[in-house]
Tab-separated table of C-alpha atoms in Angstrom:
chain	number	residue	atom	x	y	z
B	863	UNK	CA	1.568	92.093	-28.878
B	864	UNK	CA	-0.513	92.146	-31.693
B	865	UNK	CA	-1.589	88.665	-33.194
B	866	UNK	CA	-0.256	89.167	-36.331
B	867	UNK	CA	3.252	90.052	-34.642
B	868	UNK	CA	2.456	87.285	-32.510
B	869	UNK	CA	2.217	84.902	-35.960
B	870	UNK	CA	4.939	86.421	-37.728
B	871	UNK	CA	7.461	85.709	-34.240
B	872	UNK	CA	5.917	82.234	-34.664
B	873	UNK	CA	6.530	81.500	-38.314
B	874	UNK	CA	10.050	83.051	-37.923
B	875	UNK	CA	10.645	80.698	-35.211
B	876	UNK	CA	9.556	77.713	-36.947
B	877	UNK	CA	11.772	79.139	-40.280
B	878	UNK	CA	14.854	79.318	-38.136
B	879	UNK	CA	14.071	75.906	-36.012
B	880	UNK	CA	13.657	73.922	-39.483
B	881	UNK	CA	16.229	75.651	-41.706
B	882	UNK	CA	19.036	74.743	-38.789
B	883	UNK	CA	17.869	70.826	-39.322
B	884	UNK	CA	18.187	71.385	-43.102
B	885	UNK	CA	21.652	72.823	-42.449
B	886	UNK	CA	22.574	69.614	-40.125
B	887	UNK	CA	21.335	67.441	-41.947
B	888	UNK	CA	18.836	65.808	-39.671
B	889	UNK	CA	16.215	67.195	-42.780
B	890	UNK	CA	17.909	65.185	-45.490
B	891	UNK	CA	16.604	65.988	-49.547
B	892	UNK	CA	13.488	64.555	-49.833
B	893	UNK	CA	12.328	64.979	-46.299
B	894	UNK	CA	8.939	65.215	-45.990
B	895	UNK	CA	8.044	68.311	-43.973
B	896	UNK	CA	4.575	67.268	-42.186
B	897	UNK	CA	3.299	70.777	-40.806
B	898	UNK	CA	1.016	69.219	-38.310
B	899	UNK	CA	4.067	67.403	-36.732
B	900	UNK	CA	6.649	70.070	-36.687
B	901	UNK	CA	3.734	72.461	-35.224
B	902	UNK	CA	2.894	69.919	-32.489
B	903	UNK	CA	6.703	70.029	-31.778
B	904	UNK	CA	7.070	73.828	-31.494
B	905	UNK	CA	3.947	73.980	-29.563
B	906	UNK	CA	2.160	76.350	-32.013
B	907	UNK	CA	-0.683	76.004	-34.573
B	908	UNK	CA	0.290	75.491	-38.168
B	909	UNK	CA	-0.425	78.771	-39.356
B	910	UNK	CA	2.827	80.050	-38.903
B	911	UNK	CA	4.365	76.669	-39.678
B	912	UNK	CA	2.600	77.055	-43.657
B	913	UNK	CA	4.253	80.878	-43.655
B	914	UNK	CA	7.917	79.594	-42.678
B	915	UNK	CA	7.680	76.572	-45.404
B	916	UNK	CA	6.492	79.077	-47.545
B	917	UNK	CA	9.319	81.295	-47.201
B	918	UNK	CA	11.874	78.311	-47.593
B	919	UNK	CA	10.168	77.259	-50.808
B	920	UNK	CA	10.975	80.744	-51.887
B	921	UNK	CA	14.930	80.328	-50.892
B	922	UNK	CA	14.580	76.707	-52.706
B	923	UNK	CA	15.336	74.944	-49.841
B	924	UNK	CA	11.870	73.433	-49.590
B	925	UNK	CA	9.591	72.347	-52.705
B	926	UNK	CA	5.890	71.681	-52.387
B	927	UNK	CA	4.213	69.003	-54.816
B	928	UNK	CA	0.636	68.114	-55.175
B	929	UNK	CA	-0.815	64.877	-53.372
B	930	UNK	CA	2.597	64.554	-51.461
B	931	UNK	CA	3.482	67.855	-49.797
B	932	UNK	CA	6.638	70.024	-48.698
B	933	UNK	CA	9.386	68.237	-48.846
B	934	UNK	CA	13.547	69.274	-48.406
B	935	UNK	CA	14.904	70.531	-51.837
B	936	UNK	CA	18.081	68.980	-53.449
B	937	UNK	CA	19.460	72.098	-53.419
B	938	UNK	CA	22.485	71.672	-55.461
B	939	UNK	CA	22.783	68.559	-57.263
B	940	UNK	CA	25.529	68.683	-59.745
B	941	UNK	CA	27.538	66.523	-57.079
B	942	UNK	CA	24.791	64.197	-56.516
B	943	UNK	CA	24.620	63.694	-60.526
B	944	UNK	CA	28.623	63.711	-61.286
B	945	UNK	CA	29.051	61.152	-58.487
B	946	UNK	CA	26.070	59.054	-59.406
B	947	UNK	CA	27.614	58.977	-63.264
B	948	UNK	CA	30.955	57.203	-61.997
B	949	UNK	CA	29.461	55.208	-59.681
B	950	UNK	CA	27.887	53.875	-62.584
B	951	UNK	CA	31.278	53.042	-64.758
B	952	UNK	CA	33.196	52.438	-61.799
B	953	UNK	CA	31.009	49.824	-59.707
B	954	UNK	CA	29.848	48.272	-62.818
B	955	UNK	CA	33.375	47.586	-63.767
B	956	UNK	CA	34.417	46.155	-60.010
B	957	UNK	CA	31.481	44.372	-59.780
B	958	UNK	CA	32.140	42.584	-63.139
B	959	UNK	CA	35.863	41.912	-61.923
B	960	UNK	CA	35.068	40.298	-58.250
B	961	UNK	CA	31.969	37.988	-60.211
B	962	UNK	CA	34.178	34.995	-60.403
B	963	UNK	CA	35.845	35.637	-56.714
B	964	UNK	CA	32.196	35.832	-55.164
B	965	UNK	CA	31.790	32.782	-52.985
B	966	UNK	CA	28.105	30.889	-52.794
B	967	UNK	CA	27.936	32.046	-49.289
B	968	UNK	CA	28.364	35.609	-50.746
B	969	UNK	CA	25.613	35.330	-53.393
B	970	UNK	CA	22.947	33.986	-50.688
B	971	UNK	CA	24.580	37.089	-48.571
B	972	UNK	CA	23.586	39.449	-51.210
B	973	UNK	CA	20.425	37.864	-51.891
B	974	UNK	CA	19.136	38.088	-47.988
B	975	UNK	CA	20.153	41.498	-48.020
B	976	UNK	CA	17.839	41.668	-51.489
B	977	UNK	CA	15.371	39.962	-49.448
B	978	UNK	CA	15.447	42.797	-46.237
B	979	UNK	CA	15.076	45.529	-49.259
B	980	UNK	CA	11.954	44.276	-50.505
B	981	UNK	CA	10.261	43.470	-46.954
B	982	UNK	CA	10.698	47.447	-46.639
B	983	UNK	CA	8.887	48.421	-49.535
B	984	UNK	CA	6.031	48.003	-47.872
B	985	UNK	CA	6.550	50.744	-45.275
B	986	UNK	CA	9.050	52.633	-47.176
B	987	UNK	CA	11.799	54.401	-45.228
B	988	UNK	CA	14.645	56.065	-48.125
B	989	UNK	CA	17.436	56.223	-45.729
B	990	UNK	CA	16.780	52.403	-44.244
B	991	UNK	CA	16.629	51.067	-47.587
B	992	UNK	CA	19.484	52.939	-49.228
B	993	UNK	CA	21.486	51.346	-46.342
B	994	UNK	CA	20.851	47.999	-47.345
B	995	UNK	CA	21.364	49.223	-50.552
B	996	UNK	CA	24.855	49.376	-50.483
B	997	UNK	CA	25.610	46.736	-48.527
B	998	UNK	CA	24.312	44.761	-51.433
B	999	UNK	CA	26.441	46.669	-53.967
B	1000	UNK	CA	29.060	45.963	-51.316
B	1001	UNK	CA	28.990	42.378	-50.973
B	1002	UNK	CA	28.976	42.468	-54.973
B	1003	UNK	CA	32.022	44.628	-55.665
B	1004	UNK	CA	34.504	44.185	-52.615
B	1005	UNK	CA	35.869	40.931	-53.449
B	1006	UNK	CA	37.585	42.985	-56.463
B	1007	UNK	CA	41.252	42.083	-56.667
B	1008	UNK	CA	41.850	45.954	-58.010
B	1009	UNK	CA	42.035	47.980	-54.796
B	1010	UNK	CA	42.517	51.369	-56.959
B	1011	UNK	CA	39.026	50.342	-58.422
B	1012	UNK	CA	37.682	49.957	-54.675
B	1013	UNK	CA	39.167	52.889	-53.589
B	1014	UNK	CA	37.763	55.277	-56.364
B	1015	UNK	CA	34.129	53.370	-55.591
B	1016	UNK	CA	34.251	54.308	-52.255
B	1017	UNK	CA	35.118	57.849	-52.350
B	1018	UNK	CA	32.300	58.449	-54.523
B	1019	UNK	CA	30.295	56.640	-52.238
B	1020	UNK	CA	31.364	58.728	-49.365
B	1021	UNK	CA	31.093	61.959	-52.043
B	1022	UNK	CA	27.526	61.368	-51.961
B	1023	UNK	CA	27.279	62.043	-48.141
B	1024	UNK	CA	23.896	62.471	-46.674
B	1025	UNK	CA	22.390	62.734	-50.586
B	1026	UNK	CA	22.336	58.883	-50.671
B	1027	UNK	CA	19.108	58.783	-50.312
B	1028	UNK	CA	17.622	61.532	-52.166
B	1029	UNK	CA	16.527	59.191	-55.571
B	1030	UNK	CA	14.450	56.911	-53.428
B	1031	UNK	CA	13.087	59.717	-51.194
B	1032	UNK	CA	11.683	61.855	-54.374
B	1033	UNK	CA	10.917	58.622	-56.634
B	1034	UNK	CA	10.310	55.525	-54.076
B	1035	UNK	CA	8.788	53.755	-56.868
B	1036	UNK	CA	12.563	53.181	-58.403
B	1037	UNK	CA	13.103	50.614	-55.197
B	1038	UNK	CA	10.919	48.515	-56.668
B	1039	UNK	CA	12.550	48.506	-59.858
B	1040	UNK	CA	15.718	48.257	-57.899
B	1041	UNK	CA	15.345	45.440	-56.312
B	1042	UNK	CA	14.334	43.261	-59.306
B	1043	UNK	CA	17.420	44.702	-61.076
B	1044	UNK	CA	19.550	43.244	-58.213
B	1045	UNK	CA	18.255	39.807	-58.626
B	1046	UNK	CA	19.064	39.767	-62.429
B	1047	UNK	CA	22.681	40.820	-61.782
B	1048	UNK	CA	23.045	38.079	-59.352
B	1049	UNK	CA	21.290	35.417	-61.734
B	1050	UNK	CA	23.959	36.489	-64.081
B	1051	UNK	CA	26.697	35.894	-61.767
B	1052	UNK	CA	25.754	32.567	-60.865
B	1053	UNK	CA	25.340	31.369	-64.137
B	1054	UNK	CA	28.916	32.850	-64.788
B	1055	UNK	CA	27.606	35.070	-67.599
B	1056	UNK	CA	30.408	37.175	-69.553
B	1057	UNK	CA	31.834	39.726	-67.589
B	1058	UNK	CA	30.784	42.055	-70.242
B	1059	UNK	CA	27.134	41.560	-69.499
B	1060	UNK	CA	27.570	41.870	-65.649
B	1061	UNK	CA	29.341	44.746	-66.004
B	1062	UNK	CA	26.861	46.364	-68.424
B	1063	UNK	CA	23.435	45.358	-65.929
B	1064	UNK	CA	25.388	46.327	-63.003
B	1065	UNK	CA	26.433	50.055	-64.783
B	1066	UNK	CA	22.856	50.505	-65.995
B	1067	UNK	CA	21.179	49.418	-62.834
B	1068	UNK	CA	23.151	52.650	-61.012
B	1069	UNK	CA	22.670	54.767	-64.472
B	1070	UNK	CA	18.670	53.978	-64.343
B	1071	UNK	CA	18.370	55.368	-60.609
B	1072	UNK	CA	20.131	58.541	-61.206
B	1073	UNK	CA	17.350	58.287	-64.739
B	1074	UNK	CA	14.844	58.131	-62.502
B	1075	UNK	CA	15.689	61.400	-60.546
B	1076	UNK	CA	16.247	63.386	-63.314
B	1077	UNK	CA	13.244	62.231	-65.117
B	1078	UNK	CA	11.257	63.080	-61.592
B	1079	UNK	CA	13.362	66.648	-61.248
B	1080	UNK	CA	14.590	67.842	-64.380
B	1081	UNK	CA	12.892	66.433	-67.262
B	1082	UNK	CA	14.093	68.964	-69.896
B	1083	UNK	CA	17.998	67.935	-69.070
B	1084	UNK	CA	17.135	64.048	-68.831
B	1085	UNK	CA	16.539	63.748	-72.288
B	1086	UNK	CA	19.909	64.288	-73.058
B	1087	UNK	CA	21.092	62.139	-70.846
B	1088	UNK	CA	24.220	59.999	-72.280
B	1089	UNK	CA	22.911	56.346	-72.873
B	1090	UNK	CA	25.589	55.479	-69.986
């Protein structure tokens, strides 16, 4: 065998081997693809691990960006954005109508779970984080007396699937701004602010992060974003 049909075997193995983990799901958007690591795992050099990430970027399941690499493509996000939009109306609005059932013990609940999110900037891990992301939101919205509201919230929640991640895995530096945002909508809860004005920094906290991506993917589209 020749050694370029010897590379060319190679890079279609590592095509089909990372493509199938795409397809899973165990490579979620974002992903970073390190070549060094996935060629240490297929026992090959990365040669033909830069030729099969280079033929993914050209199906658009793989992007490459300066200073931070190849990383797994959002390959369709209309769902992502659609679902991200009423998550916006519709946890704002449940969030605003469980403020006054929300217990003290649930406030300091939400606020340890704040607390978690911001001792993981420092060694950022998207899916970790987005975890303990909603079990914030959670704790804020679930003592809604409107179970029609809770249901709606979590089937887009469970809409969103394994793209949960994908804002903090293409712009981390939103979890910063995310977790500062939390602590406002909690300081307005505990001073019993109108329900208007929870509902309104609880809607635009969730509008801002789905900002952020589009800003980050699709800046032509973002700015005609609706001022949701």
């Amino acid at each position: 065998m020749t050694l370029e049909a010897e590379t060319l075997s190679k890079s279609q193995q590592a095509y089909r081997w990372i493509k199938e983990r795409i397809a899973n799901q165990e490579f979620t958007p974002g992903y970073r693809l390190v070549l060094s690591s996935i060629a240490g795992e297929l026992d090959m050099s990365v040669v033909p691990v830069r030729e099969a990430i280079r033929q993914l970027e050209a199906e658009g399941l793989v992007t490459f960006e300066r200073n931070v690499g190849a990383r797994v493509s959002m390959v369709d996000d209309s769902q992502y954005r659609f679902s991200m939009q009423a998550l916006s109306i519709l946890e704002g609005a449940a969030t605003a109508l469980a403020a006054r059932r929300l217990t003290a013990d649930d406030i300091r609940n939400a606020r340890r779970i704040n607390e978690l999110m911001i001792e993981t900037l420092e060694h950022f891990d998207p899916r970790a984080f987005t975890a303990l992301n909603q079990e914030f939101h959670a704790t804020l919205y679930t003592p809604c007396a409107n179970p029609r509201m809770l249901d709606l919230v979590r089937a887009e929640w469970a809409r969103l699937g394994h793209l949960r991640d994908s804002t903090f895995s293409f712009v981390p530096g939103r979890a910063q701004e995310s977790v500062r945002e939390h602590e406002n909508i909690l300081q307005l809860i505990e001073n019993s602010a109108p329900l208007g004005e929870i509902e309104k920094a609880a809607r635009r906290h969730r509008s801002a992060t789905l900002d952020a991506y589009m800003i980050h993917e699709h800046p032509d589209e973002a700015l005609g974003l609706p001022a949701f």
